[in-house]
Amino acid sequence: MKIGVIGAGAAGLIAGAFAAKGGARVDIIDRNEKTGK
């Protein structure tokens, strides 16, 4: 399964981590260059 997460803030990173832990391929997209903002 492939999942796209829009936003690399805390919620987006946690959602992506849980999805990846469940076996999904995750792409996290954000307009900022640094994550967690």
Tab-separated table of C-alpha atoms in Angstrom:
chain	number	residue	atom	x	y	z
A	1	MET	CA	0.000	0.000	0.000
A	2	LYS	CA	1.179	3.533	-0.766
A	3	ILE	CA	0.236	6.504	1.406
A	4	GLY	CA	0.864	10.202	0.891
A	5	VAL	CA	0.941	12.526	3.896
A	6	ILE	CA	0.550	16.251	3.325
A	7	GLY	CA	2.422	18.186	6.005
A	8	ALA	CA	5.631	17.317	7.833
A	9	GLY	CA	4.674	18.743	11.210
A	10	ALA	CA	4.387	16.594	14.302
A	11	ALA	CA	1.039	15.036	13.300
A	12	GLY	CA	2.156	14.287	9.734
A	13	LEU	CA	5.402	12.681	10.850
A	14	ILE	CA	3.639	10.543	13.453
A	15	ALA	CA	0.973	9.473	10.950
A	16	GLY	CA	3.675	8.561	8.437
A	17	ALA	CA	5.642	6.622	11.034
A	18	PHE	CA	2.595	4.582	12.084
A	19	ALA	CA	1.700	3.847	8.461
A	20	ALA	CA	5.275	2.795	7.655
A	21	LYS	CA	5.392	0.604	10.751
A	22	GLY	CA	2.250	-1.095	9.434
A	23	GLY	CA	4.023	-1.901	6.162
A	24	ALA	CA	2.922	0.989	3.931
A	25	ARG	CA	5.216	2.930	1.630
A	26	VAL	CA	4.931	6.543	2.769
A	27	ASP	CA	5.664	9.826	0.995
A	28	ILE	CA	5.588	12.914	3.219
A	29	ILE	CA	5.179	16.203	1.370
A	30	ASP	CA	5.604	19.664	2.896
A	31	ARG	CA	6.171	23.132	1.511
A	32	ASN	CA	8.987	23.816	3.998
A	33	GLU	CA	12.465	22.380	3.550
A	34	LYS	CA	12.757	21.321	7.214
A	35	THR	CA	10.461	18.875	8.978
A	36	GLY	CA	8.698	19.408	12.273
A	37	LYS	CA	7.609	23.023	11.744
